[in-house]
Amino acid sequence: MITCKSASFLVSKKEEGKIGLIENYQLKIHLSICRLCRLFEKQGWLLKNNAPHTHTHIQETLSEEAKDKMKQVLENAL
Amino acid sequence: MEQSKQLDASKWIDLYADQLFSYAFSRVQDRGIAEDLVQESFLSAWKSRDTYKGEASEKNWLYQICKNKIIDYYRSKKRSAIVEQDNSEKKYFDDSEHWATTTGPRDWQLNYQLPIEQKEFYSILESCKKKLKELQQEVFVLKYMEELDASRICQILGISNANYWVLIHRAKLQLRACLEKNWINI
């Protein structure tokens, strides 16, 4: 039986589709009896699914000066 | 004759500058650098406007250009390629390599599959991310935020595959623990 430390590492490998057959089997067995590793797996999904959308929830703005400067640069490039 | 799209540079900036800036800032964590990347993106887009065929929306096209600028930034960034042997995973596991009682995962009591809408989550994720070591942070951004694959990330950052796994795993362990402590508050 693999340890939680190994299992947590395999969870990451599996997430990326890089897990081998035997490792996958070992992980499956471990997850079937280890609630904490199952939680780790789910929390990893949560991170993976939501991290890309940070910028749609935290809106930053540029100053008007910065935008004017950008417009100027583009105009000069014409 | 097909009518070509009118690309108005000044209109681009009014419409998209803030959004692109939010995007770039979330990936590079530095306002000055993010601003430069956005500027370069607009300039690049303007110079190659003849190649814009309208297949993607204008916005998505600009985002793609910005994404490439972000990747270039990471590629050319000077860094130490040495992955520190810090064994930070140790603090999460006890001597028998089970989850340590104090830092092991707790149930967050939510539906893990549903998208998270609370702004607070993202602010906390950002501050947790800042606590990561530089290379861990970069791997996290490229993998989890830009969703690039491992081999491309290794090529961009100049790290080995083995290093990549260690880095992403440590980043994940740390972020998970940080989120649990600060967002879930348990």
PDB file of C-alpha atoms in Angstrom:
ATOM      1  CA  MET A   1       0.000   0.000   0.000  1.00  0.00           C
ATOM      2  CA  ILE A   2       1.437   3.336  -0.991  1.00  0.00           C
ATOM      3  CA  THR A   3       1.676   6.117   1.561  1.00  0.00           C
ATOM      4  CA  CYS A   4      -0.306   9.361   1.549  1.00  0.00           C
ATOM      5  CA  LYS A   5       2.840  11.209   0.550  1.00  0.00           C
ATOM      6  CA  SER A   6       3.247   9.043  -2.570  1.00  0.00           C
ATOM      7  CA  ALA A   7      -0.480   9.103  -3.251  1.00  0.00           C
ATOM      8  CA  SER A   8      -0.605  12.891  -3.137  1.00  0.00           C
ATOM      9  CA  PHE A   9       2.192  13.001  -5.670  1.00  0.00           C
ATOM     10  CA  LEU A  10       0.379  10.515  -7.904  1.00  0.00           C
ATOM     11  CA  VAL A  11      -2.797  12.580  -7.672  1.00  0.00           C
ATOM     12  CA  SER A  12      -0.867  15.439  -9.256  1.00  0.00           C
ATOM     13  CA  LYS A  13       0.526  13.147 -11.939  1.00  0.00           C
ATOM     14  CA  LYS A  14      -2.921  11.782 -12.679  1.00  0.00           C
ATOM     15  CA  GLU A  15      -4.349  15.278 -12.961  1.00  0.00           C
ATOM     16  CA  GLU A  16      -1.910  15.860 -15.762  1.00  0.00           C
ATOM     17  CA  GLY A  17      -2.629  12.533 -17.458  1.00  0.00           C
ATOM     18  CA  LYS A  18       0.909  11.328 -16.771  1.00  0.00           C
ATOM     19  CA  ILE A  19       0.169   8.430 -14.493  1.00  0.00           C
ATOM     20  CA  GLY A  20       1.244   4.896 -15.420  1.00  0.00           C
ATOM     21  CA  LEU A  21      -1.018   1.854 -15.238  1.00  0.00           C
ATOM     22  CA  ILE A  22       0.482   0.365 -12.098  1.00  0.00           C
ATOM     23  CA  GLU A  23       0.661   3.748 -10.382  1.00  0.00           C
ATOM     24  CA  ASN A  24      -2.956   4.390 -11.294  1.00  0.00           C
ATOM     25  CA  TYR A  25      -3.964   1.093  -9.752  1.00  0.00           C
ATOM     26  CA  GLN A  26      -1.984   1.777  -6.592  1.00  0.00           C
ATOM     27  CA  LEU A  27      -3.562   5.205  -6.343  1.00  0.00           C
ATOM     28  CA  LYS A  28      -7.053   3.823  -6.846  1.00  0.00           C
ATOM     29  CA  ILE A  29      -6.598   1.369  -3.989  1.00  0.00           C
ATOM     30  CA  HIS A  30      -5.220   4.052  -1.716  1.00  0.00           C
ATOM     31  CA  LEU A  31      -7.990   6.515  -2.526  1.00  0.00           C
ATOM     32  CA  SER A  32     -10.640   3.896  -1.853  1.00  0.00           C
ATOM     33  CA  ILE A  33      -9.606   3.782   1.773  1.00  0.00           C
ATOM     34  CA  CYS A  34      -8.071   7.201   2.416  1.00  0.00           C
ATOM     35  CA  ARG A  35     -10.518  10.030   2.917  1.00  0.00           C
ATOM     36  CA  LEU A  36      -7.800  12.651   3.317  1.00  0.00           C
ATOM     37  CA  CYS A  37      -6.231  11.861  -0.032  1.00  0.00           C
ATOM     38  CA  ARG A  38      -9.671  11.967  -1.627  1.00  0.00           C
ATOM     39  CA  LEU A  39     -10.090  15.446  -0.187  1.00  0.00           C
ATOM     40  CA  PHE A  40      -6.688  16.417  -1.512  1.00  0.00           C
ATOM     41  CA  GLU A  41      -7.705  15.239  -4.969  1.00  0.00           C
ATOM     42  CA  LYS A  42     -10.976  17.203  -4.912  1.00  0.00           C
ATOM     43  CA  GLN A  43      -9.302  20.330  -3.598  1.00  0.00           C
ATOM     44  CA  GLY A  44      -6.758  20.024  -6.416  1.00  0.00           C
ATOM     45  CA  TRP A  45      -9.609  19.974  -8.968  1.00  0.00           C
ATOM     46  CA  LEU A  46     -11.079  23.054  -7.366  1.00  0.00           C
ATOM     47  CA  LEU A  47      -7.770  24.869  -7.671  1.00  0.00           C
ATOM     48  CA  LYS A  48      -7.288  23.712 -11.260  1.00  0.00           C
ATOM     49  CA  ASN A  49     -10.788  24.666 -12.388  1.00  0.00           C
ATOM     50  CA  ASN A  50     -10.896  28.092 -10.806  1.00  0.00           C
ATOM     51  CA  ALA A  51      -7.348  29.468 -10.921  1.00  0.00           C
ATOM     52  CA  PRO A  52      -7.524  30.398 -14.639  1.00  0.00           C
ATOM     53  CA  HIS A  53     -10.459  32.735 -13.952  1.00  0.00           C
ATOM     54  CA  THR A  54      -8.786  34.956 -11.366  1.00  0.00           C
ATOM     55  CA  HIS A  55      -8.697  37.928 -13.710  1.00  0.00           C
ATOM     56  CA  THR A  56     -12.446  37.833 -14.300  1.00  0.00           C
ATOM     57  CA  HIS A  57     -13.055  38.201 -10.577  1.00  0.00           C
ATOM     58  CA  ILE A  58     -10.345  40.649  -9.662  1.00  0.00           C
ATOM     59  CA  GLN A  59     -10.623  43.581 -11.944  1.00  0.00           C
ATOM     60  CA  GLU A  60      -7.659  45.910 -12.179  1.00  0.00           C
ATOM     61  CA  THR A  61      -7.740  49.193 -14.020  1.00  0.00           C
ATOM     62  CA  LEU A  62      -5.170  51.291 -15.758  1.00  0.00           C
ATOM     63  CA  SER A  63      -5.017  55.016 -15.134  1.00  0.00           C
ATOM     64  CA  GLU A  64      -6.241  57.353 -17.844  1.00  0.00           C
ATOM     65  CA  GLU A  65      -2.661  58.562 -18.203  1.00  0.00           C
ATOM     66  CA  ALA A  66      -1.456  55.042 -18.883  1.00  0.00           C
ATOM     67  CA  LYS A  67      -4.165  54.540 -21.480  1.00  0.00           C
ATOM     68  CA  ASP A  68      -3.409  57.846 -23.161  1.00  0.00           C
ATOM     69  CA  LYS A  69       0.243  56.866 -23.295  1.00  0.00           C
ATOM     70  CA  MET A  70      -0.684  53.592 -24.979  1.00  0.00           C
ATOM     71  CA  LYS A  71      -2.814  55.385 -27.538  1.00  0.00           C
ATOM     72  CA  GLN A  72       0.076  57.698 -28.252  1.00  0.00           C
ATOM     73  CA  VAL A  73       2.469  54.799 -28.782  1.00  0.00           C
ATOM     74  CA  LEU A  74       0.063  53.222 -31.242  1.00  0.00           C
ATOM     75  CA  GLU A  75      -0.423  56.474 -33.090  1.00  0.00           C
ATOM     76  CA  ASN A  76       3.339  56.885 -33.417  1.00  0.00           C
ATOM     77  CA  ALA A  77       3.537  53.407 -34.867  1.00  0.00           C
ATOM     78  CA  LEU A  78       1.272  54.363 -37.739  1.00  0.00           C
TER      79      LEU A  78
ATOM     80  CA  MET B   1     -15.132  42.121 -52.344  1.00  0.00           C
ATOM     81  CA  GLU B   2     -15.144  41.084 -48.720  1.00  0.00           C
ATOM     82  CA  GLN B   3     -15.352  43.968 -46.326  1.00  0.00           C
ATOM     83  CA  SER B   4     -12.342  43.885 -44.035  1.00  0.00           C
ATOM     84  CA  LYS B   5     -12.872  44.647 -40.353  1.00  0.00           C
ATOM     85  CA  GLN B   6     -12.101  48.141 -39.273  1.00  0.00           C
ATOM     86  CA  LEU B   7      -9.588  47.933 -36.490  1.00  0.00           C
ATOM     87  CA  ASP B   8      -9.503  51.119 -34.501  1.00  0.00           C
ATOM     88  CA  ALA B   9      -6.468  51.225 -32.248  1.00  0.00           C
ATOM     89  CA  SER B  10      -7.795  53.863 -29.902  1.00  0.00           C
ATOM     90  CA  LYS B  11     -11.071  52.032 -29.562  1.00  0.00           C
ATOM     91  CA  TRP B  12      -9.135  48.858 -28.681  1.00  0.00           C
ATOM     92  CA  ILE B  13      -7.582  50.562 -25.707  1.00  0.00           C
ATOM     93  CA  ASP B  14     -10.878  51.924 -24.429  1.00  0.00           C
ATOM     94  CA  LEU B  15     -12.535  48.558 -24.824  1.00  0.00           C
ATOM     95  CA  TYR B  16      -9.848  46.114 -23.804  1.00  0.00           C
ATOM     96  CA  ALA B  17      -6.949  47.745 -21.946  1.00  0.00           C
ATOM     97  CA  ASP B  18      -8.350  47.193 -18.456  1.00  0.00           C
ATOM     98  CA  GLN B  19      -9.329  43.603 -19.156  1.00  0.00           C
ATOM     99  CA  LEU B  20      -5.972  42.757 -20.665  1.00  0.00           C
ATOM    100  CA  PHE B  21      -4.275  44.486 -17.772  1.00  0.00           C
ATOM    101  CA  SER B  22      -6.273  42.424 -15.243  1.00  0.00           C
ATOM    102  CA  TYR B  23      -5.299  39.312 -17.129  1.00  0.00           C
ATOM    103  CA  ALA B  24      -1.606  40.170 -17.384  1.00  0.00           C
ATOM    104  CA  PHE B  25      -1.431  41.348 -13.781  1.00  0.00           C
ATOM    105  CA  SER B  26      -2.927  38.095 -12.497  1.00  0.00           C
ATOM    106  CA  ARG B  27      -0.157  36.265 -14.333  1.00  0.00           C
ATOM    107  CA  VAL B  28       2.876  38.434 -13.493  1.00  0.00           C
ATOM    108  CA  GLN B  29       1.921  40.078 -10.183  1.00  0.00           C
ATOM    109  CA  ASP B  30       3.656  43.341 -11.048  1.00  0.00           C
ATOM    110  CA  ARG B  31       1.753  46.407 -12.279  1.00  0.00           C
ATOM    111  CA  GLY B  32       4.671  47.856 -14.218  1.00  0.00           C
ATOM    112  CA  ILE B  33       5.429  44.634 -16.022  1.00  0.00           C
ATOM    113  CA  ALA B  34       1.746  43.995 -16.693  1.00  0.00           C
ATOM    114  CA  GLU B  35       1.384  47.456 -18.180  1.00  0.00           C
ATOM    115  CA  ASP B  36       4.405  46.905 -20.426  1.00  0.00           C
ATOM    116  CA  LEU B  37       3.029  43.567 -21.600  1.00  0.00           C
ATOM    117  CA  VAL B  38      -0.326  45.121 -22.442  1.00  0.00           C
ATOM    118  CA  GLN B  39       1.385  47.927 -24.336  1.00  0.00           C
ATOM    119  CA  GLU B  40       3.472  45.423 -26.282  1.00  0.00           C
ATOM    120  CA  SER B  41       0.370  43.377 -27.015  1.00  0.00           C
ATOM    121  CA  PHE B  42      -1.474  46.334 -28.500  1.00  0.00           C
ATOM    122  CA  LEU B  43       1.563  47.318 -30.499  1.00  0.00           C
ATOM    123  CA  SER B  44       2.052  43.780 -31.804  1.00  0.00           C
ATOM    124  CA  ALA B  45      -1.606  43.519 -32.651  1.00  0.00           C
ATOM    125  CA  TRP B  46      -1.584  46.819 -34.456  1.00  0.00           C
ATOM    126  CA  LYS B  47       1.484  45.876 -36.490  1.00  0.00           C
ATOM    127  CA  SER B  48      -0.008  42.550 -37.473  1.00  0.00           C
ATOM    128  CA  ARG B  49      -3.565  43.782 -37.963  1.00  0.00           C
ATOM    129  CA  ASP B  50      -3.498  42.647 -41.586  1.00  0.00           C
ATOM    130  CA  THR B  51      -3.198  39.074 -40.390  1.00  0.00           C
ATOM    131  CA  TYR B  52      -6.370  39.311 -38.335  1.00  0.00           C
ATOM    132  CA  LYS B  53      -8.898  37.309 -40.261  1.00  0.00           C
ATOM    133  CA  GLY B  54     -11.802  37.640 -37.860  1.00  0.00           C
ATOM    134  CA  GLU B  55     -11.917  33.923 -37.015  1.00  0.00           C
ATOM    135  CA  ALA B  56     -11.630  34.636 -33.325  1.00  0.00           C
ATOM    136  CA  SER B  57     -13.284  37.655 -31.804  1.00  0.00           C
ATOM    137  CA  GLU B  58     -11.149  40.767 -31.594  1.00  0.00           C
ATOM    138  CA  LYS B  59     -11.002  40.329 -27.824  1.00  0.00           C
ATOM    139  CA  ASN B  60      -9.835  36.715 -28.000  1.00  0.00           C
ATOM    140  CA  TRP B  61      -7.273  37.629 -30.611  1.00  0.00           C
ATOM    141  CA  LEU B  62      -5.835  40.306 -28.345  1.00  0.00           C
ATOM    142  CA  TYR B  63      -5.889  37.931 -25.382  1.00  0.00           C
ATOM    143  CA  GLN B  64      -3.941  35.364 -27.392  1.00  0.00           C
ATOM    144  CA  ILE B  65      -1.323  37.949 -28.289  1.00  0.00           C
ATOM    145  CA  CYS B  66      -1.091  38.965 -24.634  1.00  0.00           C
ATOM    146  CA  LYS B  67      -0.792  35.323 -23.570  1.00  0.00           C
ATOM    147  CA  ASN B  68       2.174  34.904 -25.891  1.00  0.00           C
ATOM    148  CA  LYS B  69       3.788  38.044 -24.493  1.00  0.00           C
ATOM    149  CA  ILE B  70       3.385  36.643 -20.975  1.00  0.00           C
ATOM    150  CA  ILE B  71       4.992  33.384 -22.050  1.00  0.00           C
ATOM    151  CA  ASP B  72       7.869  35.269 -23.678  1.00  0.00           C
ATOM    152  CA  TYR B  73       8.314  37.237 -20.484  1.00  0.00           C
ATOM    153  CA  TYR B  74       8.674  34.040 -18.481  1.00  0.00           C
ATOM    154  CA  ARG B  75      10.981  32.546 -21.052  1.00  0.00           C
ATOM    155  CA  SER B  76      13.407  35.438 -20.965  1.00  0.00           C
ATOM    156  CA  LYS B  77      13.252  36.091 -17.242  1.00  0.00           C
ATOM    157  CA  LYS B  78      16.597  35.633 -15.532  1.00  0.00           C
ATOM    158  CA  ARG B  79      16.421  33.037 -12.820  1.00  0.00           C
ATOM    159  CA  SER B  80      18.410  30.434 -11.034  1.00  0.00           C
ATOM    160  CA  ALA B  81      17.624  27.101 -12.632  1.00  0.00           C
ATOM    161  CA  ILE B  82      18.465  25.295  -9.431  1.00  0.00           C
ATOM    162  CA  VAL B  83      15.474  23.753  -7.758  1.00  0.00           C
ATOM    163  CA  GLU B  84      16.068  24.081  -4.076  1.00  0.00           C
ATOM    164  CA  GLN B  85      16.300  20.907  -2.067  1.00  0.00           C
ATOM    165  CA  ASP B  86      14.033  22.187   0.628  1.00  0.00           C
ATOM    166  CA  ASN B  87      11.950  19.081   1.235  1.00  0.00           C
ATOM    167  CA  SER B  88       9.053  21.324   2.134  1.00  0.00           C
ATOM    168  CA  GLU B  89       6.686  18.428   1.523  1.00  0.00           C
ATOM    169  CA  LYS B  90       7.929  17.018   4.819  1.00  0.00           C
ATOM    170  CA  LYS B  91       5.899  19.399   6.935  1.00  0.00           C
ATOM    171  CA  TYR B  92       2.679  18.068   5.432  1.00  0.00           C
ATOM    172  CA  PHE B  93       3.368  14.442   6.285  1.00  0.00           C
ATOM    173  CA  ASP B  94       4.340  12.621   9.442  1.00  0.00           C
ATOM    174  CA  ASP B  95       7.110  10.047   9.811  1.00  0.00           C
ATOM    175  CA  SER B  96       4.984   7.273   8.359  1.00  0.00           C
ATOM    176  CA  GLU B  97       4.181   9.545   5.419  1.00  0.00           C
ATOM    177  CA  HIS B  98       0.541   9.953   6.368  1.00  0.00           C
ATOM    178  CA  TRP B  99      -0.972  13.409   6.347  1.00  0.00           C
ATOM    179  CA  ALA B 100       0.130  15.232   9.479  1.00  0.00           C
ATOM    180  CA  THR B 101      -2.838  15.904  11.756  1.00  0.00           C
ATOM    181  CA  THR B 102      -2.287  19.649  11.860  1.00  0.00           C
ATOM    182  CA  THR B 103      -1.775  20.229   8.139  1.00  0.00           C
ATOM    183  CA  GLY B 104      -3.733  17.386   6.553  1.00  0.00           C
ATOM    184  CA  PRO B 105      -6.708  18.182   4.295  1.00  0.00           C
ATOM    185  CA  ARG B 106      -9.987  19.017   5.976  1.00  0.00           C
ATOM    186  CA  ASP B 107     -13.387  18.881   4.381  1.00  0.00           C
ATOM    187  CA  TRP B 108     -14.255  22.281   2.957  1.00  0.00           C
ATOM    188  CA  GLN B 109     -17.976  21.516   3.089  1.00  0.00           C
ATOM    189  CA  LEU B 110     -18.699  22.725  -0.391  1.00  0.00           C
ATOM    190  CA  ASN B 111     -19.332  21.326  -3.828  1.00  0.00           C
ATOM    191  CA  TYR B 112     -15.814  21.056  -5.261  1.00  0.00           C
ATOM    192  CA  GLN B 113     -17.135  20.865  -8.810  1.00  0.00           C
ATOM    193  CA  LEU B 114     -19.015  24.163  -8.827  1.00  0.00           C
ATOM    194  CA  PRO B 115     -17.222  27.283 -10.105  1.00  0.00           C
ATOM    195  CA  ILE B 116     -16.290  29.692  -7.346  1.00  0.00           C
ATOM    196  CA  GLU B 117     -17.851  33.101  -7.632  1.00  0.00           C
ATOM    197  CA  GLN B 118     -16.690  34.777  -4.432  1.00  0.00           C
ATOM    198  CA  LYS B 119     -14.110  37.454  -5.128  1.00  0.00           C
ATOM    199  CA  GLU B 120     -12.583  36.711  -1.740  1.00  0.00           C
ATOM    200  CA  PHE B 121     -11.389  33.312  -2.906  1.00  0.00           C
ATOM    201  CA  TYR B 122      -9.420  34.869  -5.733  1.00  0.00           C
ATOM    202  CA  SER B 123      -7.878  37.598  -3.528  1.00  0.00           C
ATOM    203  CA  ILE B 124      -6.805  34.976  -1.034  1.00  0.00           C
ATOM    204  CA  LEU B 125      -5.474  32.741  -3.797  1.00  0.00           C
ATOM    205  CA  GLU B 126      -3.415  35.678  -5.070  1.00  0.00           C
ATOM    206  CA  SER B 127      -1.889  36.367  -1.674  1.00  0.00           C
ATOM    207  CA  CYS B 128      -1.222  32.665  -1.114  1.00  0.00           C
ATOM    208  CA  LYS B 129       0.462  32.560  -4.496  1.00  0.00           C
ATOM    209  CA  LYS B 130       2.753  35.423  -3.517  1.00  0.00           C
ATOM    210  CA  LYS B 131       4.070  33.324  -0.636  1.00  0.00           C
ATOM    211  CA  LEU B 132       5.350  30.662  -2.991  1.00  0.00           C
ATOM    212  CA  LYS B 133       8.986  30.595  -3.953  1.00  0.00           C
ATOM    213  CA  GLU B 134       9.637  32.276  -7.300  1.00  0.00           C
ATOM    214  CA  LEU B 135      10.024  29.178  -9.439  1.00  0.00           C
ATOM    215  CA  GLN B 136       7.061  27.465  -7.769  1.00  0.00           C
ATOM    216  CA  GLN B 137       4.974  30.524  -8.469  1.00  0.00           C
ATOM    217  CA  GLU B 138       6.000  30.556 -12.119  1.00  0.00           C
ATOM    218  CA  VAL B 139       5.225  26.883 -12.577  1.00  0.00           C
ATOM    219  CA  PHE B 140       1.868  27.408 -10.895  1.00  0.00           C
ATOM    220  CA  VAL B 141       0.972  30.346 -13.141  1.00  0.00           C
ATOM    221  CA  LEU B 142       1.948  28.546 -16.329  1.00  0.00           C
ATOM    222  CA  LYS B 143       0.281  25.294 -15.368  1.00  0.00           C
ATOM    223  CA  TYR B 144      -2.844  26.292 -13.468  1.00  0.00           C
ATOM    224  CA  MET B 145      -3.537  29.719 -14.869  1.00  0.00           C
ATOM    225  CA  GLU B 146      -2.253  29.488 -18.419  1.00  0.00           C
ATOM    226  CA  GLU B 147      -3.001  25.749 -18.588  1.00  0.00           C
ATOM    227  CA  LEU B 148       0.119  24.922 -20.580  1.00  0.00           C
ATOM    228  CA  ASP B 149       1.372  21.369 -20.660  1.00  0.00           C
ATOM    229  CA  ALA B 150       4.366  20.159 -18.685  1.00  0.00           C
ATOM    230  CA  SER B 151       6.846  19.836 -21.546  1.00  0.00           C
ATOM    231  CA  ARG B 152       6.105  23.363 -22.753  1.00  0.00           C
ATOM    232  CA  ILE B 153       6.520  24.734 -19.238  1.00  0.00           C
ATOM    233  CA  CYS B 154       9.858  22.964 -18.874  1.00  0.00           C
ATOM    234  CA  GLN B 155      11.013  24.459 -22.147  1.00  0.00           C
ATOM    235  CA  ILE B 156       9.888  27.974 -21.190  1.00  0.00           C
ATOM    236  CA  LEU B 157      11.472  27.917 -17.754  1.00  0.00           C
ATOM    237  CA  GLY B 158      14.509  25.843 -18.637  1.00  0.00           C
ATOM    238  CA  ILE B 159      13.819  23.146 -16.056  1.00  0.00           C
ATOM    239  CA  SER B 160      13.830  19.370 -16.236  1.00  0.00           C
ATOM    240  CA  ASN B 161      10.698  17.252 -16.184  1.00  0.00           C
ATOM    241  CA  ALA B 162      11.633  15.873 -12.758  1.00  0.00           C
ATOM    242  CA  ASN B 163      12.054  19.414 -11.415  1.00  0.00           C
ATOM    243  CA  TYR B 164       8.684  20.380 -12.841  1.00  0.00           C
ATOM    244  CA  TRP B 165       6.883  17.644 -10.896  1.00  0.00           C
ATOM    245  CA  VAL B 166       8.536  18.562  -7.646  1.00  0.00           C
ATOM    246  CA  LEU B 167       7.764  22.246  -8.145  1.00  0.00           C
ATOM    247  CA  ILE B 168       4.124  21.860  -9.110  1.00  0.00           C
ATOM    248  CA  HIS B 169       3.510  19.398  -6.323  1.00  0.00           C
ATOM    249  CA  ARG B 170       5.029  21.677  -3.690  1.00  0.00           C
ATOM    250  CA  ALA B 171       3.104  24.654  -5.048  1.00  0.00           C
ATOM    251  CA  LYS B 172      -0.111  22.694  -4.866  1.00  0.00           C
ATOM    252  CA  LEU B 173       0.505  21.431  -1.331  1.00  0.00           C
ATOM    253  CA  GLN B 174       1.293  24.918  -0.129  1.00  0.00           C
ATOM    254  CA  LEU B 175      -1.581  26.657  -1.899  1.00  0.00           C
ATOM    255  CA  ARG B 176      -4.086  24.103  -0.720  1.00  0.00           C
ATOM    256  CA  ALA B 177      -2.960  24.512   2.881  1.00  0.00           C
ATOM    257  CA  CYS B 178      -2.935  28.300   2.591  1.00  0.00           C
ATOM    258  CA  LEU B 179      -6.441  28.412   1.103  1.00  0.00           C
ATOM    259  CA  GLU B 180      -7.744  26.096   3.773  1.00  0.00           C
ATOM    260  CA  LYS B 181      -6.304  28.244   6.508  1.00  0.00           C
ATOM    261  CA  ASN B 182      -7.265  31.645   5.099  1.00  0.00           C
ATOM    262  CA  TRP B 183     -10.344  31.146   2.971  1.00  0.00           C
ATOM    263  CA  ILE B 184     -12.088  28.252   4.623  1.00  0.00           C
ATOM    264  CA  ASN B 185     -10.700  29.334   7.994  1.00  0.00           C
ATOM    265  CA  ILE B 186     -10.179  25.910   9.440  1.00  0.00           C
TER     266      ILE B 186
END
